[in-house]
mmCIF file with all atom_site columns, C-alpha atoms and ligand atoms in Angstrom:
data_model
loop_
_atom_site.group_PDB
_atom_site.id
_atom_site.type_symbol
_atom_site.label_atom_id
_atom_site.label_alt_id
_atom_site.label_comp_id
_atom_site.label_asym_id
_atom_site.label_entity_id
_atom_site.label_seq_id
_atom_site.pdbx_PDB_ins_code
_atom_site.Cartn_x
_atom_site.Cartn_y
_atom_site.Cartn_z
_atom_site.occupancy
_atom_site.B_iso_or_equiv
_atom_site.pdbx_formal_charge
_atom_site.auth_seq_id
_atom_site.auth_comp_id
_atom_site.auth_asym_id
_atom_site.auth_atom_id
_atom_site.pdbx_PDB_model_num
ATOM   1   C CA . MET A 1 1   ? 0.174   -0.026 0.108  1.00 60.00 ? 22  MET A CA 1
ATOM   2   C CA . GLU A 1 2   ? 0.840   3.491  -0.866 1.00 89.00 ? 23  GLU A CA 1
ATOM   3   C CA . LYS A 1 3   ? 2.841   5.675  1.586  1.00 97.00 ? 24  LYS A CA 1
ATOM   4   C CA . PRO A 1 4   ? 0.038   8.170  3.580  1.00 98.00 ? 25  PRO A CA 1
ATOM   5   C CA . VAL A 1 5   ? 1.333   11.961 3.221  1.00 98.00 ? 26  VAL A CA 1
ATOM   6   C CA . TYR A 1 6   ? 0.988   13.382 6.840  1.00 98.00 ? 27  TYR A CA 1
ATOM   7   C CA . ILE A 1 7   ? -1.192  16.249 7.249  1.00 98.00 ? 28  ILE A CA 1
ATOM   8   C CA . LEU A 1 8   ? 0.544   17.901 10.503 1.00 99.00 ? 29  LEU A CA 1
ATOM   9   C CA . ASN A 1 9   ? -1.008  21.037 12.427 1.00 99.00 ? 30  ASN A CA 1
ATOM   10  C CA . GLY A 1 10  ? 0.718   22.861 14.973 1.00 98.00 ? 31  GLY A CA 1
ATOM   11  C CA . PRO A 1 11  ? -1.282  24.909 18.011 1.00 98.00 ? 32  PRO A CA 1
ATOM   12  C CA . ASN A 1 12  ? -3.818  25.983 18.323 1.00 98.00 ? 33  ASN A CA 1
ATOM   13  C CA . LEU A 1 13  ? -5.496  24.259 15.229 1.00 98.00 ? 34  LEU A CA 1
ATOM   14  C CA . ASN A 1 14  ? -8.005  22.536 16.732 1.00 98.00 ? 35  ASN A CA 1
ATOM   15  C CA . MET A 1 15  ? -9.516  25.356 17.996 1.00 97.00 ? 36  MET A CA 1
ATOM   16  C CA . LEU A 1 16  ? -10.590 26.968 13.757 1.00 98.00 ? 37  LEU A CA 1
ATOM   17  C CA . GLY A 1 17  ? -14.065 27.842 13.660 1.00 96.00 ? 38  GLY A CA 1
ATOM   18  C CA . GLY A 1 18  ? -14.487 30.256 16.749 1.00 92.00 ? 39  GLY A CA 1
ATOM   19  C CA . ARG A 1 19  ? -10.673 31.442 16.744 1.00 93.00 ? 40  ARG A CA 1
ATOM   20  C CA . GLU A 1 20  ? -10.789 34.669 15.146 1.00 95.00 ? 41  GLU A CA 1
ATOM   21  C CA . PRO A 1 21  ? -13.169 33.734 11.924 1.00 95.00 ? 42  PRO A CA 1
ATOM   22  C CA . GLY A 1 22  ? -11.962 36.648 10.076 1.00 95.00 ? 43  GLY A CA 1
ATOM   23  C CA . ILE A 1 23  ? -8.176  35.564 9.954  1.00 96.00 ? 44  ILE A CA 1
ATOM   24  C CA . TYR A 1 24  ? -8.411  31.879 9.459  1.00 97.00 ? 45  TYR A CA 1
ATOM   25  C CA . GLY A 1 25  ? -12.126 31.780 8.679  1.00 95.00 ? 46  GLY A CA 1
ATOM   26  C CA . GLY A 1 26  ? -14.971 29.521 9.380  1.00 96.00 ? 47  GLY A CA 1
ATOM   27  C CA . LYS A 1 27  ? -14.172 26.643 9.265  1.00 98.00 ? 48  LYS A CA 1
ATOM   28  C CA . THR A 1 28  ? -13.407 23.718 12.190 1.00 98.00 ? 49  THR A CA 1
ATOM   29  C CA . LEU A 1 29  ? -9.488  21.613 11.495 1.00 98.00 ? 50  LEU A CA 1
ATOM   30  C CA . VAL A 1 30  ? -12.485 18.757 11.636 1.00 98.00 ? 51  VAL A CA 1
ATOM   31  C CA . ASP A 1 31  ? -14.067 20.574 8.625  1.00 98.00 ? 52  ASP A CA 1
ATOM   32  C CA . ILE A 1 32  ? -10.761 20.785 6.830  1.00 98.00 ? 53  ILE A CA 1
ATOM   33  C CA . GLU A 1 33  ? -10.021 17.045 7.681  1.00 98.00 ? 54  GLU A CA 1
ATOM   34  C CA . THR A 1 34  ? -12.655 16.471 6.137  1.00 98.00 ? 55  THR A CA 1
ATOM   35  C CA . ASP A 1 35  ? -11.558 18.498 2.823  1.00 98.00 ? 56  ASP A CA 1
ATOM   36  C CA . CYS A 1 36  ? -8.402  17.376 2.780  1.00 98.00 ? 57  CYS A CA 1
ATOM   37  C CA . ARG A 1 37  ? -9.717  13.727 3.094  1.00 98.00 ? 58  ARG A CA 1
ATOM   38  C CA . GLU A 1 38  ? -12.364 14.391 0.048  1.00 98.00 ? 59  GLU A CA 1
ATOM   39  C CA . LYS A 1 39  ? -8.552  15.633 -2.099 1.00 98.00 ? 60  LYS A CA 1
ATOM   40  C CA . ALA A 1 40  ? -7.201  12.897 -1.469 1.00 98.00 ? 61  ALA A CA 1
ATOM   41  C CA . THR A 1 41  ? -9.798  10.166 -2.720 1.00 97.00 ? 62  THR A CA 1
ATOM   42  C CA . ALA A 1 42  ? -10.090 12.476 -5.565 1.00 97.00 ? 63  ALA A CA 1
ATOM   43  C CA . LEU A 1 43  ? -6.272  12.409 -6.290 1.00 97.00 ? 64  LEU A CA 1
ATOM   44  C CA . ASN A 1 44  ? -6.017  8.877  -4.904 1.00 96.00 ? 65  ASN A CA 1
ATOM   45  C CA . VAL A 1 45  ? -3.828  8.620  -2.196 1.00 97.00 ? 66  VAL A CA 1
ATOM   46  C CA . SER A 1 46  ? -4.147  9.572  1.388  1.00 97.00 ? 67  SER A CA 1
ATOM   47  C CA . VAL A 1 47  ? -4.042  11.118 3.872  1.00 98.00 ? 68  VAL A CA 1
ATOM   48  C CA . GLU A 1 48  ? -3.143  10.902 7.952  1.00 98.00 ? 69  GLU A CA 1
ATOM   49  C CA . PHE A 1 49  ? -4.620  14.136 9.208  1.00 98.00 ? 70  PHE A CA 1
ATOM   50  C CA . ARG A 1 50  ? -3.022  14.826 13.123 1.00 98.00 ? 71  ARG A CA 1
ATOM   51  C CA . GLN A 1 51  ? -2.934  18.130 15.368 1.00 98.00 ? 72  GLN A CA 1
ATOM   52  C CA . SER A 1 52  ? -0.449  18.602 18.169 1.00 98.00 ? 73  SER A CA 1
ATOM   53  C CA . ASN A 1 53  ? -0.261  21.808 20.712 1.00 98.00 ? 74  ASN A CA 1
ATOM   54  C CA . HIS A 1 54  ? 3.366   21.035 21.602 1.00 98.00 ? 75  HIS A CA 1
ATOM   55  C CA . GLU A 1 55  ? 6.058   21.393 19.189 1.00 98.00 ? 76  GLU A CA 1
ATOM   56  C CA . GLY A 1 56  ? 7.496   17.827 20.654 1.00 98.00 ? 77  GLY A CA 1
ATOM   57  C CA . VAL A 1 57  ? 4.436   16.090 19.510 1.00 98.00 ? 78  VAL A CA 1
ATOM   58  C CA . LEU A 1 58  ? 4.835   18.035 16.154 1.00 99.00 ? 79  LEU A CA 1
ATOM   59  C CA . VAL A 1 59  ? 8.447   17.324 16.159 1.00 98.00 ? 80  VAL A CA 1
ATOM   60  C CA . ASP A 1 60  ? 8.102   13.548 17.014 1.00 98.00 ? 81  ASP A CA 1
ATOM   61  C CA . TRP A 1 61  ? 6.110   13.007 14.253 1.00 98.00 ? 82  TRP A CA 1
ATOM   62  C CA . VAL A 1 62  ? 8.300   14.632 11.856 1.00 98.00 ? 83  VAL A CA 1
ATOM   63  C CA . GLN A 1 63  ? 10.406  11.797 12.455 1.00 98.00 ? 84  GLN A CA 1
ATOM   64  C CA . GLU A 1 64  ? 8.684   9.366  11.968 1.00 98.00 ? 85  GLU A CA 1
ATOM   65  C CA . ALA A 1 65  ? 7.490   10.762 8.172  1.00 98.00 ? 86  ALA A CA 1
ATOM   66  C CA . ALA A 1 66  ? 10.220  9.456  6.998  1.00 98.00 ? 87  ALA A CA 1
ATOM   67  C CA . GLU A 1 67  ? 10.143  6.065  7.837  1.00 97.00 ? 88  GLU A CA 1
ATOM   68  C CA . HIS A 1 68  ? 6.017   5.800  7.500  1.00 98.00 ? 89  HIS A CA 1
ATOM   69  C CA . ALA A 1 69  ? 4.940   9.151  5.405  1.00 98.00 ? 90  ALA A CA 1
ATOM   70  C CA . ALA A 1 70  ? 5.175   10.079 1.458  1.00 98.00 ? 91  ALA A CA 1
ATOM   71  C CA . GLY A 1 71  ? 5.710   13.916 2.131  1.00 98.00 ? 92  GLY A CA 1
ATOM   72  C CA . ILE A 1 72  ? 4.388   16.369 4.901  1.00 98.00 ? 93  ILE A CA 1
ATOM   73  C CA . ILE A 1 73  ? 2.311   19.548 5.062  1.00 98.00 ? 94  ILE A CA 1
ATOM   74  C CA . ILE A 1 74  ? 2.368   21.321 7.307  1.00 99.00 ? 95  ILE A CA 1
ATOM   75  C CA . ASN A 1 75  ? 0.493   23.980 9.590  1.00 98.00 ? 96  ASN A CA 1
ATOM   76  C CA . PRO A 1 76  ? 3.023   24.915 12.570 1.00 98.00 ? 97  PRO A CA 1
ATOM   77  C CA . GLY A 1 77  ? 1.237   27.558 13.257 1.00 98.00 ? 98  GLY A CA 1
ATOM   78  C CA . ALA A 1 78  ? 2.910   30.083 15.185 1.00 98.00 ? 99  ALA A CA 1
ATOM   79  C CA . TYR A 1 79  ? 5.968   27.358 16.407 1.00 98.00 ? 100 TYR A CA 1
ATOM   80  C CA . GLY A 1 80  ? 7.126   28.086 12.344 1.00 98.00 ? 101 GLY A CA 1
ATOM   81  C CA . HIS A 1 81  ? 8.109   31.537 13.591 1.00 98.00 ? 102 HIS A CA 1
ATOM   82  C CA . THR A 1 82  ? 9.968   29.513 16.286 1.00 98.00 ? 103 THR A CA 1
ATOM   83  C CA . SER A 1 83  ? 10.748  26.327 15.986 1.00 98.00 ? 104 SER A CA 1
ATOM   84  C CA . ILE A 1 84  ? 14.529  25.475 15.457 1.00 98.00 ? 105 ILE A CA 1
ATOM   85  C CA . ALA A 1 85  ? 13.876  22.040 16.623 1.00 98.00 ? 106 ALA A CA 1
ATOM   86  C CA . LEU A 1 86  ? 10.949  21.769 13.629 1.00 98.00 ? 107 LEU A CA 1
ATOM   87  C CA . HIS A 1 87  ? 13.598  23.046 11.297 1.00 98.00 ? 108 HIS A CA 1
ATOM   88  C CA . ASP A 1 88  ? 16.476  20.170 12.468 1.00 98.00 ? 109 ASP A CA 1
ATOM   89  C CA . ALA A 1 89  ? 13.209  18.018 12.146 1.00 98.00 ? 110 ALA A CA 1
ATOM   90  C CA . ILE A 1 90  ? 12.769  18.902 8.347  1.00 98.00 ? 111 ILE A CA 1
ATOM   91  C CA . ARG A 1 91  ? 16.710  19.193 7.223  1.00 98.00 ? 112 ARG A CA 1
ATOM   92  C CA . ALA A 1 92  ? 17.101  15.759 9.323  1.00 98.00 ? 113 ALA A CA 1
ATOM   93  C CA . ILE A 1 93  ? 14.628  13.793 7.140  1.00 98.00 ? 114 ILE A CA 1
ATOM   94  C CA . ALA A 1 94  ? 15.418  15.534 3.800  1.00 97.00 ? 115 ALA A CA 1
ATOM   95  C CA . PRO A 1 95  ? 14.209  14.332 0.930  1.00 97.00 ? 116 PRO A CA 1
ATOM   96  C CA . LEU A 1 96  ? 11.056  13.781 2.156  1.00 98.00 ? 117 LEU A CA 1
ATOM   97  C CA . PRO A 1 97  ? 9.068   16.312 0.734  1.00 98.00 ? 118 PRO A CA 1
ATOM   98  C CA . VAL A 1 98  ? 7.764   19.120 3.136  1.00 98.00 ? 119 VAL A CA 1
ATOM   99  C CA . ILE A 1 99  ? 5.466   21.692 2.372  1.00 98.00 ? 120 ILE A CA 1
ATOM   100 C CA . GLU A 1 100 ? 4.767   24.388 4.906  1.00 98.00 ? 121 GLU A CA 1
ATOM   101 C CA . VAL A 1 101 ? 0.797   26.078 4.978  1.00 98.00 ? 122 VAL A CA 1
ATOM   102 C CA . HIS A 1 102 ? -0.664  29.033 6.791  1.00 98.00 ? 123 HIS A CA 1
ATOM   103 C CA . LEU A 1 103 ? -4.015  29.893 7.079  1.00 98.00 ? 124 LEU A CA 1
ATOM   104 C CA . SER A 1 104 ? -3.433  33.531 6.931  1.00 98.00 ? 125 SER A CA 1
ATOM   105 C CA . ASN A 1 105 ? -1.338  35.829 4.917  1.00 98.00 ? 126 ASN A CA 1
ATOM   106 C CA . ILE A 1 106 ? 1.947   35.739 7.787  1.00 98.00 ? 127 ILE A CA 1
ATOM   107 C CA . HIS A 1 107 ? 3.331   38.175 5.546  1.00 98.00 ? 128 HIS A CA 1
ATOM   108 C CA . ALA A 1 108 ? 0.566   41.037 6.116  1.00 98.00 ? 129 ALA A CA 1
ATOM   109 C CA . ARG A 1 109 ? 0.322   40.382 9.465  1.00 98.00 ? 130 ARG A CA 1
ATOM   110 C CA . GLU A 1 110 ? 2.545   42.071 12.998 1.00 98.00 ? 131 GLU A CA 1
ATOM   111 C CA . PRO A 1 111 ? 5.955   41.828 12.571 1.00 98.00 ? 132 PRO A CA 1
ATOM   112 C CA . PHE A 1 112 ? 6.365   38.892 14.398 1.00 97.00 ? 133 PHE A CA 1
ATOM   113 C CA . ARG A 1 113 ? 5.163   36.232 11.749 1.00 98.00 ? 134 ARG A CA 1
ATOM   114 C CA . HIS A 1 114 ? 7.470   37.273 8.889  1.00 98.00 ? 135 HIS A CA 1
ATOM   115 C CA . GLN A 1 115 ? 9.749   34.718 9.493  1.00 98.00 ? 136 GLN A CA 1
ATOM   116 C CA . THR A 1 116 ? 9.412   31.257 8.973  1.00 98.00 ? 137 THR A CA 1
ATOM   117 C CA . MET A 1 117 ? 11.622  28.765 10.327 1.00 98.00 ? 138 MET A CA 1
ATOM   118 C CA . ILE A 1 118 ? 9.628   25.940 8.001  1.00 98.00 ? 139 ILE A CA 1
ATOM   119 C CA . ALA A 1 119 ? 10.123  27.380 4.769  1.00 98.00 ? 140 ALA A CA 1
ATOM   120 C CA . PRO A 1 120 ? 13.793  27.306 3.673  1.00 98.00 ? 141 PRO A CA 1
ATOM   121 C CA . VAL A 1 121 ? 13.556  23.830 4.362  1.00 98.00 ? 142 VAL A CA 1
ATOM   122 C CA . ALA A 1 122 ? 10.388  23.595 2.744  1.00 98.00 ? 143 ALA A CA 1
ATOM   123 C CA . ILE A 1 123 ? 10.090  22.700 -0.733 1.00 98.00 ? 144 ILE A CA 1
ATOM   124 C CA . GLY A 1 124 ? 7.279   25.025 -0.970 1.00 98.00 ? 145 GLY A CA 1
ATOM   125 C CA . MET A 1 125 ? 4.699   27.271 1.450  1.00 98.00 ? 146 MET A CA 1
ATOM   126 C CA . ILE A 1 126 ? 1.576   28.108 0.461  1.00 98.00 ? 147 ILE A CA 1
ATOM   127 C CA . CYS A 1 127 ? 0.352   31.203 2.960  1.00 98.00 ? 148 CYS A CA 1
ATOM   128 C CA . GLY A 1 128 ? -3.187  33.352 2.259  1.00 98.00 ? 149 GLY A CA 1
ATOM   129 C CA . LEU A 1 129 ? -5.331  30.962 0.173  1.00 98.00 ? 150 LEU A CA 1
ATOM   130 C CA . GLY A 1 130 ? -7.980  30.463 3.543  1.00 98.00 ? 151 GLY A CA 1
ATOM   131 C CA . HIS A 1 131 ? -8.109  26.153 3.929  1.00 98.00 ? 152 HIS A CA 1
ATOM   132 C CA . LEU A 1 132 ? -7.624  26.273 0.183  1.00 98.00 ? 153 LEU A CA 1
ATOM   133 C CA . GLY A 1 133 ? -3.786  26.168 0.713  1.00 98.00 ? 154 GLY A CA 1
ATOM   134 C CA . TYR A 1 134 ? -3.985  22.502 2.116  1.00 98.00 ? 155 TYR A CA 1
ATOM   135 C CA . SER A 1 135 ? -5.996  21.045 -0.806 1.00 98.00 ? 156 SER A CA 1
ATOM   136 C CA . LEU A 1 136 ? -3.679  23.911 -3.728 1.00 98.00 ? 157 LEU A CA 1
ATOM   137 C CA . ALA A 1 137 ? -0.095  21.993 -1.749 1.00 98.00 ? 158 ALA A CA 1
ATOM   138 C CA . LEU A 1 138 ? -1.650  18.030 -1.101 1.00 98.00 ? 159 LEU A CA 1
ATOM   139 C CA . GLU A 1 139 ? -1.835  18.450 -5.077 1.00 98.00 ? 160 GLU A CA 1
ATOM   140 C CA . ALA A 1 140 ? 1.555   20.033 -5.209 1.00 98.00 ? 161 ALA A CA 1
ATOM   141 C CA . LEU A 1 141 ? 2.893   16.479 -3.186 1.00 97.00 ? 162 LEU A CA 1
ATOM   142 C CA . ALA A 1 142 ? 0.637   14.540 -5.496 1.00 96.00 ? 163 ALA A CA 1
ATOM   143 C CA . ALA A 1 143 ? 2.060   15.686 -8.370 1.00 96.00 ? 164 ALA A CA 1
ATOM   144 C CA . ARG A 1 144 ? 5.936   15.462 -6.801 1.00 93.00 ? 165 ARG A CA 1
ATOM   145 C CA . LEU A 1 145 ? 5.279   11.855 -6.333 1.00 88.00 ? 166 LEU A CA 1
HETATM 146 C C1 . DQA B 2 .   ? -1.480  30.564 11.196 1.00 52.69 ? 272 DQA B C1 1
HETATM 147 C C2 . DQA B 2 .   ? -0.863  31.655 11.416 1.00 52.69 ? 272 DQA B C2 1
HETATM 148 C C3 . DQA B 2 .   ? 0.438   31.707 12.367 1.00 52.69 ? 272 DQA B C3 1
HETATM 149 O O1 . DQA B 2 .   ? 0.749   32.744 12.071 1.00 52.69 ? 272 DQA B O1 1
HETATM 150 C C4 . DQA B 2 .   ? -0.939  31.183 13.595 1.00 52.69 ? 272 DQA B C4 1
HETATM 151 O O2 . DQA B 2 .   ? -0.410  31.355 14.768 1.00 52.69 ? 272 DQA B O2 1
HETATM 152 C C5 . DQA B 2 .   ? -1.518  30.114 13.338 1.00 52.69 ? 272 DQA B C5 1
HETATM 153 C C6 . DQA B 2 .   ? -1.706  30.178 12.475 1.00 52.69 ? 272 DQA B C6 1
HETATM 154 C C7 . DQA B 2 .   ? -2.022  29.941 9.833  1.00 52.69 ? 272 DQA B C7 1
HETATM 155 O O3 . DQA B 2 .   ? -3.012  29.376 9.704  1.00 52.69 ? 272 DQA B O3 1
HETATM 156 O O4 . DQA B 2 .   ? -1.991  31.540 9.124  1.00 52.69 ? 272 DQA B O4 1
HETATM 157 O O5 . DQA B 2 .   ? -1.954  29.791 14.614 1.00 52.69 ? 272 DQA B O5 1
HETATM 158 O O6 . DQA B 2 .   ? -0.611  29.279 11.516 1.00 52.69 ? 272 DQA B O6 1
#
């Protein structure tokens, strides 16, 4: 069986739906997971969809992906701006393809969101396109696999 694409979500993304909907949209993370599963079926890939508020858990999942995943889509939440540990974990599993996704346009927001520790070690980054970013990332990853 083909390995799944890991779709990893970082801190506070479990709060989507009620969390600043003007910035992040009205969909819950469960809605986004449902959309991803539909898109994955259309693309004939499988997905493993997870969320954690804990940096170390995300690092563990990136390491696990090296053996068990075909690639990673990660919305690292705020850890994307700060986590050298996630940056290093992604470097360590090269050349497994990783795409970073943010719902909001991090470059149009506060300066502390402009930096990403993940983009330099990802094959690409999508931000500002809301929940559609996940589907577009899946499409890009599927085309590459
Ligand atoms: C986010 C952007 C981050 O700056 C923020 O900390 C999040 C969500 C996004 O999807 O737009 O938690 O990753």
